[in-house]
mmCIF file with all atom_site columns, C-alpha atoms in Angstrom:
data_model
loop_
_atom_site.group_PDB
_atom_site.id
_atom_site.type_symbol
_atom_site.label_atom_id
_atom_site.label_alt_id
_atom_site.label_comp_id
_atom_site.label_asym_id
_atom_site.label_entity_id
_atom_site.label_seq_id
_atom_site.pdbx_PDB_ins_code
_atom_site.Cartn_x
_atom_site.Cartn_y
_atom_site.Cartn_z
_atom_site.occupancy
_atom_site.B_iso_or_equiv
_atom_site.pdbx_formal_charge
_atom_site.auth_seq_id
_atom_site.auth_comp_id
_atom_site.auth_asym_id
_atom_site.auth_atom_id
_atom_site.pdbx_PDB_model_num
ATOM 1   C CA . MET A 1 1   ? -4.619  -1.562  13.575  1.00 69.00 ? 1   MET A CA 1
ATOM 2   C CA . THR A 1 2   ? -7.275  1.075   14.297  1.00 75.00 ? 2   THR A CA 1
ATOM 3   C CA . ALA A 1 3   ? -9.662  2.480   11.695  1.00 87.00 ? 3   ALA A CA 1
ATOM 4   C CA . PRO A 1 4   ? -9.422  6.122   10.592  1.00 96.00 ? 4   PRO A CA 1
ATOM 5   C CA . ASP A 1 5   ? -10.949 8.506   13.133  1.00 94.00 ? 5   ASP A CA 1
ATOM 6   C CA . LEU A 1 6   ? -13.906 9.901   11.197  1.00 96.00 ? 6   LEU A CA 1
ATOM 7   C CA . PRO A 1 7   ? -16.511 12.365  12.463  1.00 94.00 ? 7   PRO A CA 1
ATOM 8   C CA . ALA A 1 8   ? -20.012 11.152  13.325  1.00 92.00 ? 8   ALA A CA 1
ATOM 9   C CA . ARG A 1 9   ? -21.379 13.708  10.848  1.00 94.00 ? 9   ARG A CA 1
ATOM 10  C CA . PHE A 1 10  ? -19.626 15.220  7.857   1.00 95.00 ? 10  PHE A CA 1
ATOM 11  C CA . ASP A 1 11  ? -19.732 18.902  6.913   1.00 92.00 ? 11  ASP A CA 1
ATOM 12  C CA . GLY A 1 12  ? -21.141 18.115  3.473   1.00 94.00 ? 12  GLY A CA 1
ATOM 13  C CA . ASP A 1 13  ? -19.616 17.045  0.164   1.00 96.00 ? 13  ASP A CA 1
ATOM 14  C CA . ALA A 1 14  ? -16.522 18.424  -1.544  1.00 96.00 ? 14  ALA A CA 1
ATOM 15  C CA . ASP A 1 15  ? -14.766 17.888  -4.863  1.00 94.00 ? 15  ASP A CA 1
ATOM 16  C CA . LEU A 1 16  ? -11.124 16.943  -4.972  1.00 95.00 ? 16  LEU A CA 1
ATOM 17  C CA . ALA A 1 17  ? -9.005  19.712  -6.478  1.00 94.00 ? 17  ALA A CA 1
ATOM 18  C CA . PRO A 1 18  ? -5.266  20.437  -6.634  1.00 95.00 ? 18  PRO A CA 1
ATOM 19  C CA . ARG A 1 19  ? -3.899  21.922  -3.377  1.00 96.00 ? 19  ARG A CA 1
ATOM 20  C CA . ALA A 1 20  ? -7.319  21.754  -1.742  1.00 96.00 ? 20  ALA A CA 1
ATOM 21  C CA . ASP A 1 21  ? -7.467  21.672  2.073   1.00 97.00 ? 21  ASP A CA 1
ATOM 22  C CA . LEU A 1 22  ? -10.401 19.398  2.932   1.00 97.00 ? 22  LEU A CA 1
ATOM 23  C CA . ILE A 1 23  ? -11.462 18.483  6.460   1.00 97.00 ? 23  ILE A CA 1
ATOM 24  C CA . GLY A 1 24  ? -14.457 16.488  7.685   1.00 97.00 ? 24  GLY A CA 1
ATOM 25  C CA . VAL A 1 25  ? -16.197 16.023  4.332   1.00 97.00 ? 25  VAL A CA 1
ATOM 26  C CA . ARG A 1 26  ? -17.486 13.348  1.985   1.00 97.00 ? 26  ARG A CA 1
ATOM 27  C CA . LEU A 1 27  ? -15.195 13.524  -1.017  1.00 97.00 ? 27  LEU A CA 1
ATOM 28  C CA . ARG A 1 28  ? -16.289 13.436  -4.643  1.00 93.00 ? 28  ARG A CA 1
ATOM 29  C CA . ALA A 1 29  ? -14.097 12.297  -7.516  1.00 90.00 ? 29  ALA A CA 1
ATOM 30  C CA . THR A 1 30  ? -15.694 13.154  -10.848 1.00 81.00 ? 30  THR A CA 1
ATOM 31  C CA . GLY A 1 31  ? -14.071 12.996  -14.265 1.00 84.00 ? 31  GLY A CA 1
ATOM 32  C CA . ASP A 1 32  ? -11.368 10.860  -15.809 1.00 93.00 ? 32  ASP A CA 1
ATOM 33  C CA . VAL A 1 33  ? -8.478  12.649  -14.088 1.00 96.00 ? 33  VAL A CA 1
ATOM 34  C CA . VAL A 1 34  ? -8.989  13.806  -10.494 1.00 96.00 ? 34  VAL A CA 1
ATOM 35  C CA . SER A 1 35  ? -6.362  15.561  -8.401  1.00 96.00 ? 35  SER A CA 1
ATOM 36  C CA . ASP A 1 36  ? -5.648  16.854  -4.930  1.00 96.00 ? 36  ASP A CA 1
ATOM 37  C CA . ALA A 1 37  ? -1.931  17.032  -5.617  1.00 97.00 ? 37  ALA A CA 1
ATOM 38  C CA . HIS A 1 38  ? -0.020  18.819  -2.818  1.00 98.00 ? 38  HIS A CA 1
ATOM 39  C CA . GLY A 1 39  ? -3.231  19.284  -0.877  1.00 98.00 ? 39  GLY A CA 1
ATOM 40  C CA . ARG A 1 40  ? -4.401  18.101  2.533   1.00 98.00 ? 40  ARG A CA 1
ATOM 41  C CA . ILE A 1 41  ? -7.284  15.767  3.388   1.00 98.00 ? 41  ILE A CA 1
ATOM 42  C CA . ALA A 1 42  ? -8.270  14.987  6.965   1.00 98.00 ? 42  ALA A CA 1
ATOM 43  C CA . GLU A 1 43  ? -11.131 13.148  8.693   1.00 98.00 ? 43  GLU A CA 1
ATOM 44  C CA . SER A 1 44  ? -12.872 12.510  5.382   1.00 98.00 ? 44  SER A CA 1
ATOM 45  C CA . ARG A 1 45  ? -14.007 9.634   3.205   1.00 97.00 ? 45  ARG A CA 1
ATOM 46  C CA . LEU A 1 46  ? -14.197 8.848   -0.501  1.00 97.00 ? 46  LEU A CA 1
ATOM 47  C CA . ASP A 1 47  ? -16.636 6.159   -1.613  1.00 96.00 ? 47  ASP A CA 1
ATOM 48  C CA . GLU A 1 48  ? -17.065 4.344   -4.936  1.00 95.00 ? 48  GLU A CA 1
ATOM 49  C CA . ALA A 1 49  ? -14.811 6.561   -7.041  1.00 94.00 ? 49  ALA A CA 1
ATOM 50  C CA . SER A 1 50  ? -14.306 5.413   -10.630 1.00 95.00 ? 50  SER A CA 1
ATOM 51  C CA . VAL A 1 51  ? -11.572 7.354   -12.410 1.00 96.00 ? 51  VAL A CA 1
ATOM 52  C CA . THR A 1 52  ? -8.746  6.858   -14.856 1.00 97.00 ? 52  THR A CA 1
ATOM 53  C CA . ARG A 1 53  ? -6.186  8.705   -12.722 1.00 97.00 ? 53  ARG A CA 1
ATOM 54  C CA . LEU A 1 54  ? -6.384  9.798   -9.093  1.00 97.00 ? 54  LEU A CA 1
ATOM 55  C CA . ASP A 1 55  ? -3.473  12.145  -8.432  1.00 98.00 ? 55  ASP A CA 1
ATOM 56  C CA . LEU A 1 56  ? -2.490  12.599  -4.782  1.00 98.00 ? 56  LEU A CA 1
ATOM 57  C CA . THR A 1 57  ? 1.129   13.525  -5.476  1.00 98.00 ? 57  THR A CA 1
ATOM 58  C CA . GLY A 1 58  ? 2.655   15.228  -2.455  1.00 98.00 ? 58  GLY A CA 1
ATOM 59  C CA . ALA A 1 59  ? -0.665  15.249  -0.612  1.00 98.00 ? 59  ALA A CA 1
ATOM 60  C CA . THR A 1 60  ? -1.077  14.740  3.124   1.00 98.00 ? 60  THR A CA 1
ATOM 61  C CA . LEU A 1 61  ? -3.878  12.391  4.222   1.00 98.00 ? 61  LEU A CA 1
ATOM 62  C CA . VAL A 1 62  ? -4.797  11.977  7.887   1.00 98.00 ? 62  VAL A CA 1
ATOM 63  C CA . ASP A 1 63  ? -7.734  9.833   9.065   1.00 98.00 ? 63  ASP A CA 1
ATOM 64  C CA . VAL A 1 64  ? -9.107  9.114   5.589   1.00 98.00 ? 64  VAL A CA 1
ATOM 65  C CA . ALA A 1 65  ? -11.230 6.158   4.448   1.00 98.00 ? 65  ALA A CA 1
ATOM 66  C CA . ILE A 1 66  ? -11.391 5.229   0.751   1.00 98.00 ? 66  ILE A CA 1
ATOM 67  C CA . THR A 1 67  ? -13.810 2.474   -0.280  1.00 97.00 ? 67  THR A CA 1
ATOM 68  C CA . GLY A 1 68  ? -14.689 0.845   -3.574  1.00 97.00 ? 68  GLY A CA 1
ATOM 69  C CA . VAL A 1 69  ? -12.163 2.778   -5.634  1.00 96.00 ? 69  VAL A CA 1
ATOM 70  C CA . ARG A 1 70  ? -11.663 1.827   -9.273  1.00 97.00 ? 70  ARG A CA 1
ATOM 71  C CA . ALA A 1 71  ? -8.711  3.567   -10.883 1.00 97.00 ? 71  ALA A CA 1
ATOM 72  C CA . ALA A 1 72  ? -6.282  2.762   -13.661 1.00 97.00 ? 72  ALA A CA 1
ATOM 73  C CA . GLU A 1 73  ? -3.705  4.795   -11.739 1.00 98.00 ? 73  GLU A CA 1
ATOM 74  C CA . LEU A 1 74  ? -3.506  6.112   -8.190  1.00 98.00 ? 74  LEU A CA 1
ATOM 75  C CA . VAL A 1 75  ? -0.458  8.343   -7.774  1.00 98.00 ? 75  VAL A CA 1
ATOM 76  C CA . CYS A 1 76  ? 0.695   9.264   -4.275  1.00 98.00 ? 76  CYS A CA 1
ATOM 77  C CA . ARG A 1 77  ? 4.376   9.988   -4.860  1.00 98.00 ? 77  ARG A CA 1
ATOM 78  C CA . ASP A 1 78  ? 6.066   11.972  -2.074  1.00 98.00 ? 78  ASP A CA 1
ATOM 79  C CA . GLY A 1 79  ? 2.816   11.899  -0.112  1.00 98.00 ? 79  GLY A CA 1
ATOM 80  C CA . THR A 1 80  ? 2.329   11.503  3.626   1.00 98.00 ? 80  THR A CA 1
ATOM 81  C CA . TRP A 1 81  ? -0.464  9.233   4.855   1.00 98.00 ? 81  TRP A CA 1
ATOM 82  C CA . ARG A 1 82  ? -1.368  8.604   8.487   1.00 98.00 ? 82  ARG A CA 1
ATOM 83  C CA . SER A 1 83  ? -4.303  6.453   9.577   1.00 98.00 ? 83  SER A CA 1
ATOM 84  C CA . VAL A 1 84  ? -5.602  5.787   6.066   1.00 98.00 ? 84  VAL A CA 1
ATOM 85  C CA . GLU A 1 85  ? -7.582  2.751   4.907   1.00 98.00 ? 85  GLU A CA 1
ATOM 86  C CA . ILE A 1 86  ? -8.339  1.752   1.314   1.00 98.00 ? 86  ILE A CA 1
ATOM 87  C CA . ALA A 1 87  ? -10.916 -1.020  1.278   1.00 98.00 ? 87  ALA A CA 1
ATOM 88  C CA . GLY A 1 88  ? -12.378 -2.773  -1.751  1.00 97.00 ? 88  GLY A CA 1
ATOM 89  C CA . GLY A 1 89  ? -11.865 -1.988  -5.410  1.00 97.00 ? 89  GLY A CA 1
ATOM 90  C CA . ARG A 1 90  ? -9.446  -2.365  -8.286  1.00 98.00 ? 90  ARG A CA 1
ATOM 91  C CA . ILE A 1 91  ? -6.323  -0.309  -8.993  1.00 98.00 ? 91  ILE A CA 1
ATOM 92  C CA . GLY A 1 92  ? -4.109  -0.775  -12.019 1.00 98.00 ? 92  GLY A CA 1
ATOM 93  C CA . THR A 1 93  ? -1.015  1.021   -10.686 1.00 98.00 ? 93  THR A CA 1
ATOM 94  C CA . LEU A 1 94  ? -0.577  2.428   -7.196  1.00 98.00 ? 94  LEU A CA 1
ATOM 95  C CA . ASP A 1 95  ? 2.524   4.624   -7.412  1.00 98.00 ? 95  ASP A CA 1
ATOM 96  C CA . GLY A 1 96  ? 3.929   5.546   -4.004  1.00 98.00 ? 96  GLY A CA 1
ATOM 97  C CA . LEU A 1 97  ? 7.506   6.507   -4.822  1.00 98.00 ? 97  LEU A CA 1
ATOM 98  C CA . ARG A 1 98  ? 9.127   8.046   -1.698  1.00 98.00 ? 98  ARG A CA 1
ATOM 99  C CA . ALA A 1 99  ? 5.798   7.916   0.146   1.00 98.00 ? 99  ALA A CA 1
ATOM 100 C CA . ALA A 1 100 ? 5.645   8.043   3.947   1.00 98.00 ? 100 ALA A CA 1
ATOM 101 C CA . TRP A 1 101 ? 2.874   5.803   5.318   1.00 98.00 ? 101 TRP A CA 1
ATOM 102 C CA . ASP A 1 102 ? 2.020   5.391   8.989   1.00 98.00 ? 102 ASP A CA 1
ATOM 103 C CA . ALA A 1 103 ? -0.887  3.175   10.091  1.00 98.00 ? 103 ALA A CA 1
ATOM 104 C CA . VAL A 1 104 ? -2.127  2.443   6.554   1.00 98.00 ? 104 VAL A CA 1
ATOM 105 C CA . VAL A 1 105 ? -4.406  -0.481  5.713   1.00 98.00 ? 105 VAL A CA 1
ATOM 106 C CA . LEU A 1 106 ? -4.978  -1.962  2.253   1.00 98.00 ? 106 LEU A CA 1
ATOM 107 C CA . ARG A 1 107 ? -7.955  -4.320  2.420   1.00 98.00 ? 107 ARG A CA 1
ATOM 108 C CA . ARG A 1 108 ? -9.748  -6.476  -0.189  1.00 98.00 ? 108 ARG A CA 1
ATOM 109 C CA . LEU A 1 109 ? -8.002  -4.810  -3.123  1.00 98.00 ? 109 LEU A CA 1
ATOM 110 C CA . ARG A 1 110 ? -6.856  -6.047  -6.508  1.00 98.00 ? 110 ARG A CA 1
ATOM 111 C CA . ILE A 1 111 ? -3.733  -4.112  -7.512  1.00 98.00 ? 111 ILE A CA 1
ATOM 112 C CA . ASP A 1 112 ? -1.863  -4.982  -10.685 1.00 98.00 ? 112 ASP A CA 1
ATOM 113 C CA . TYR A 1 113 ? 1.265   -3.011  -9.768  1.00 98.00 ? 113 TYR A CA 1
ATOM 114 C CA . LEU A 1 114 ? 2.000   -1.695  -6.269  1.00 98.00 ? 114 LEU A CA 1
ATOM 115 C CA . SER A 1 115 ? 5.113   0.479   -6.479  1.00 98.00 ? 115 SER A CA 1
ATOM 116 C CA . LEU A 1 116 ? 6.679   1.796   -3.260  1.00 98.00 ? 116 LEU A CA 1
ATOM 117 C CA . PRO A 1 117 ? 10.362  2.363   -4.036  1.00 97.00 ? 117 PRO A CA 1
ATOM 118 C CA . SER A 1 118 ? 12.295  4.369   -1.423  1.00 98.00 ? 118 SER A CA 1
ATOM 119 C CA . ALA A 1 119 ? 9.122   4.613   0.674   1.00 98.00 ? 119 ALA A CA 1
ATOM 120 C CA . THR A 1 120 ? 8.921   4.550   4.462   1.00 98.00 ? 120 THR A CA 1
ATOM 121 C CA . ILE A 1 121 ? 6.116   2.260   5.625   1.00 97.00 ? 121 ILE A CA 1
ATOM 122 C CA . VAL A 1 122 ? 5.386   1.924   9.357   1.00 97.00 ? 122 VAL A CA 1
ATOM 123 C CA . ASP A 1 123 ? 2.592   0.012   11.134  1.00 97.00 ? 123 ASP A CA 1
ATOM 124 C CA . ALA A 1 124 ? 0.890   -1.094  7.909   1.00 97.00 ? 124 ALA A CA 1
ATOM 125 C CA . LEU A 1 125 ? -1.444  -3.993  7.150   1.00 97.00 ? 125 LEU A CA 1
ATOM 126 C CA . VAL A 1 126 ? -2.178  -5.588  3.764   1.00 97.00 ? 126 VAL A CA 1
ATOM 127 C CA . VAL A 1 127 ? -5.085  -8.011  4.070   1.00 98.00 ? 127 VAL A CA 1
ATOM 128 C CA . ASP A 1 128 ? -7.171  -10.051 1.620   1.00 98.00 ? 128 ASP A CA 1
ATOM 129 C CA . CYS A 1 129 ? -5.437  -8.498  -1.408  1.00 98.00 ? 129 CYS A CA 1
ATOM 130 C CA . GLU A 1 130 ? -4.388  -9.784  -4.835  1.00 98.00 ? 130 GLU A CA 1
ATOM 131 C CA . ILE A 1 131 ? -1.283  -8.017  -6.132  1.00 98.00 ? 131 ILE A CA 1
ATOM 132 C CA . GLY A 1 132 ? 0.479   -8.660  -9.413  1.00 97.00 ? 132 GLY A CA 1
ATOM 133 C CA . THR A 1 133 ? 3.857   -7.061  -8.704  1.00 96.00 ? 133 THR A CA 1
ATOM 134 C CA . LEU A 1 134 ? 4.976   -5.459  -5.441  1.00 96.00 ? 134 LEU A CA 1
ATOM 135 C CA . ASP A 1 135 ? 8.023   -3.212  -5.829  1.00 96.00 ? 135 ASP A CA 1
ATOM 136 C CA . VAL A 1 136 ? 9.698   -2.019  -2.615  1.00 95.00 ? 136 VAL A CA 1
ATOM 137 C CA . PRO A 1 137 ? 13.349  -1.455  -3.598  1.00 95.00 ? 137 PRO A CA 1
ATOM 138 C CA . GLU A 1 138 ? 15.271  0.697   -1.099  1.00 95.00 ? 138 GLU A CA 1
ATOM 139 C CA . ALA A 1 139 ? 12.131  0.983   1.044   1.00 96.00 ? 139 ALA A CA 1
ATOM 140 C CA . ARG A 1 140 ? 12.020  0.984   4.844   1.00 95.00 ? 140 ARG A CA 1
ATOM 141 C CA . LEU A 1 141 ? 9.396   -1.440  6.192   1.00 95.00 ? 141 LEU A CA 1
ATOM 142 C CA . ASP A 1 142 ? 8.769   -1.412  9.953   1.00 95.00 ? 142 ASP A CA 1
ATOM 143 C CA . ARG A 1 143 ? 5.976   -3.389  11.601  1.00 95.00 ? 143 ARG A CA 1
ATOM 144 C CA . VAL A 1 144 ? 4.373   -4.289  8.276   1.00 95.00 ? 144 VAL A CA 1
ATOM 145 C CA . ARG A 1 145 ? 2.072   -7.314  8.174   1.00 96.00 ? 145 ARG A CA 1
ATOM 146 C CA . PHE A 1 146 ? 0.413   -9.299  5.383   1.00 96.00 ? 146 PHE A CA 1
ATOM 147 C CA . GLU A 1 147 ? -2.670  -11.449 5.880   1.00 96.00 ? 147 GLU A CA 1
ATOM 148 C CA . ASN A 1 148 ? -4.288  -13.721 3.273   1.00 97.00 ? 148 ASN A CA 1
ATOM 149 C CA . THR A 1 149 ? -2.582  -11.853 0.440   1.00 97.00 ? 149 THR A CA 1
ATOM 150 C CA . ARG A 1 150 ? -1.085  -13.136 -2.812  1.00 96.00 ? 150 ARG A CA 1
ATOM 151 C CA . VAL A 1 151 ? 1.678   -11.500 -4.855  1.00 95.00 ? 151 VAL A CA 1
ATOM 152 C CA . ASP A 1 152 ? 3.253   -12.823 -8.034  1.00 94.00 ? 152 ASP A CA 1
ATOM 153 C CA . GLU A 1 153 ? 6.609   -11.059 -7.693  1.00 92.00 ? 153 GLU A CA 1
ATOM 154 C CA . VAL A 1 154 ? 8.166   -8.974  -4.911  1.00 90.00 ? 154 VAL A CA 1
ATOM 155 C CA . ASP A 1 155 ? 11.116  -6.708  -5.707  1.00 92.00 ? 155 ASP A CA 1
ATOM 156 C CA . THR A 1 156 ? 12.995  -6.549  -2.398  1.00 90.00 ? 156 THR A CA 1
ATOM 157 C CA . ARG A 1 157 ? 16.321  -5.124  -3.570  1.00 91.00 ? 157 ARG A CA 1
ATOM 158 C CA . GLY A 1 158 ? 17.810  -2.910  -0.877  1.00 91.00 ? 158 GLY A CA 1
ATOM 159 C CA . VAL A 1 159 ? 14.857  -3.272  1.498   1.00 90.00 ? 159 VAL A CA 1
ATOM 160 C CA . ARG A 1 160 ? 15.490  -2.409  5.152   1.00 91.00 ? 160 ARG A CA 1
ATOM 161 C CA . ALA A 1 161 ? 13.066  -4.408  7.267   1.00 90.00 ? 161 ALA A CA 1
ATOM 162 C CA . GLY A 1 162 ? 12.169  -4.420  10.931  1.00 88.00 ? 162 GLY A CA 1
ATOM 163 C CA . ASP A 1 163 ? 9.444   -6.750  12.215  1.00 89.00 ? 163 ASP A CA 1
ATOM 164 C CA . LEU A 1 164 ? 8.226   -7.500  8.690   1.00 91.00 ? 164 LEU A CA 1
ATOM 165 C CA . ASP A 1 165 ? 5.595   -10.242 8.943   1.00 93.00 ? 165 ASP A CA 1
ATOM 166 C CA . LEU A 1 166 ? 5.304   -12.165 5.676   1.00 90.00 ? 166 LEU A CA 1
ATOM 167 C CA . ARG A 1 167 ? 3.568   -15.216 7.156   1.00 93.00 ? 167 ARG A CA 1
ATOM 168 C CA . GLY A 1 168 ? 0.268   -14.251 5.546   1.00 93.00 ? 168 GLY A CA 1
ATOM 169 C CA . LEU A 1 169 ? 1.825   -13.537 2.137   1.00 91.00 ? 169 LEU A CA 1
ATOM 170 C CA . GLU A 1 170 ? 1.801   -16.064 -0.677  1.00 91.00 ? 170 GLU A CA 1
ATOM 171 C CA . ALA A 1 171 ? 4.589   -14.837 -2.942  1.00 88.00 ? 171 ALA A CA 1
ATOM 172 C CA . VAL A 1 172 ? 5.659   -16.646 -6.085  1.00 85.00 ? 172 VAL A CA 1
ATOM 173 C CA . SER A 1 173 ? 9.132   -15.073 -6.054  1.00 82.00 ? 173 SER A CA 1
ATOM 174 C CA . PHE A 1 174 ? 11.365  -12.521 -4.325  1.00 83.00 ? 174 PHE A CA 1
ATOM 175 C CA . THR A 1 175 ? 13.911  -10.622 -6.393  1.00 83.00 ? 175 THR A CA 1
ATOM 176 C CA . ASP A 1 176 ? 16.507  -10.641 -3.600  1.00 80.00 ? 176 ASP A CA 1
ATOM 177 C CA . VAL A 1 177 ? 15.912  -12.995 -0.678  1.00 77.00 ? 177 VAL A CA 1
ATOM 178 C CA . ARG A 1 178 ? 18.943  -11.563 1.160   1.00 79.00 ? 178 ARG A CA 1
ATOM 179 C CA . ALA A 1 179 ? 16.891  -8.421  1.778   1.00 76.00 ? 179 ALA A CA 1
ATOM 180 C CA . LEU A 1 180 ? 14.400  -10.445 3.851   1.00 80.00 ? 180 LEU A CA 1
ATOM 181 C CA . SER A 1 181 ? 16.648  -10.224 6.889   1.00 77.00 ? 181 SER A CA 1
ATOM 182 C CA . GLY A 1 182 ? 14.413  -9.108  9.757   1.00 76.00 ? 182 GLY A CA 1
ATOM 183 C CA . ALA A 1 183 ? 11.289  -10.704 8.238   1.00 81.00 ? 183 ALA A CA 1
ATOM 184 C CA . TRP A 1 184 ? 9.118   -13.554 9.514   1.00 78.00 ? 184 TRP A CA 1
ATOM 185 C CA . LEU A 1 185 ? 8.175   -16.563 7.357   1.00 80.00 ? 185 LEU A CA 1
ATOM 186 C CA . GLU A 1 186 ? 6.289   -19.781 8.005   1.00 77.00 ? 186 GLU A CA 1
ATOM 187 C CA . PRO A 1 187 ? 8.227   -23.055 7.558   1.00 76.00 ? 187 PRO A CA 1
ATOM 188 C CA . ARG A 1 188 ? 6.313   -23.884 4.365   1.00 76.00 ? 188 ARG A CA 1
ATOM 189 C CA . GLN A 1 189 ? 7.334   -20.523 2.872   1.00 72.00 ? 189 GLN A CA 1
ATOM 190 C CA . ALA A 1 190 ? 10.967  -21.122 3.740   1.00 68.00 ? 190 ALA A CA 1
ATOM 191 C CA . GLU A 1 191 ? 10.744  -24.532 2.059   1.00 66.00 ? 191 GLU A CA 1
ATOM 192 C CA . LEU A 1 192 ? 9.121   -23.026 -1.043  1.00 68.00 ? 192 LEU A CA 1
ATOM 193 C CA . HIS A 1 193 ? 11.940  -20.525 -1.481  1.00 67.00 ? 193 HIS A CA 1
ATOM 194 C CA . ALA A 1 194 ? 14.732  -22.806 -0.239  1.00 61.00 ? 194 ALA A CA 1
ATOM 195 C CA . VAL A 1 195 ? 16.537  -22.883 -3.586  1.00 63.00 ? 195 VAL A CA 1
ATOM 196 C CA . ALA A 1 196 ? 16.607  -19.077 -3.749  1.00 65.00 ? 196 ALA A CA 1
ATOM 197 C CA . PHE A 1 197 ? 17.952  -18.904 -0.183  1.00 62.00 ? 197 PHE A CA 1
ATOM 198 C CA . ALA A 1 198 ? 20.633  -21.460 -1.023  1.00 62.00 ? 198 ALA A CA 1
ATOM 199 C CA . GLU A 1 199 ? 21.704  -19.623 -4.168  1.00 64.00 ? 199 GLU A CA 1
ATOM 200 C CA . ALA A 1 200 ? 21.899  -16.356 -2.216  1.00 64.00 ? 200 ALA A CA 1
ATOM 201 C CA . LEU A 1 201 ? 24.368  -18.097 0.124   1.00 59.00 ? 201 LEU A CA 1
ATOM 202 C CA . GLY A 1 202 ? 26.391  -19.458 -2.780  1.00 66.00 ? 202 GLY A CA 1
ATOM 203 C CA . ILE A 1 203 ? 25.154  -23.025 -2.304  1.00 67.00 ? 203 ILE A CA 1
ATOM 204 C CA . GLY A 1 204 ? 24.642  -25.006 -5.483  1.00 64.00 ? 204 GLY A CA 1
ATOM 205 C CA . VAL A 1 205 ? 21.409  -26.998 -5.745  1.00 66.00 ? 205 VAL A CA 1
ATOM 206 C CA . THR A 1 206 ? 21.025  -29.751 -8.330  1.00 70.00 ? 206 THR A CA 1
ATOM 207 C CA . GLY A 1 207 ? 18.198  -32.155 -8.953  1.00 67.00 ? 207 GLY A CA 1
#
């Protein structure tokens, strides 16, 4: 997974604003509610933002680095991200309903609720993260990998997976283990969730 392609020198600083078209800048996020909804951000970076709500609904991000973000809510519904990395920080809810992500990295993040229903996620990496609930119902996950990441609950209902690598994911429970077809697990993970697999196949398990 390659890092976002950022310029050696930025063309100055710029504030996020709805429908803004921002290229090659250092981004500023000031105020409780910050938005670039339906805008475009390319070859830029946002560092150490602390906001209540960061609204990127419908926005297109290409080659963007976000570091140290602290947000109660990051909304990126219907957005398109390509070559984006979010590294470090704390997010209450990351809402990516119907998002399209290509080459996205989530690194060293604490996310209470990561919601990606009906999203299309391709060539993504989640590494060194702590996630409360991961919701991916009806999502398409292709070449998605987890490393050293813990999730309490994963909602997998209706997931379509291709080369989904869960070997680096410590998950307490999966809502629907039948949706893990096409995923990779380590033997210890299969043993941990053996009862759920058996029940999904109609096999009774008694102690």
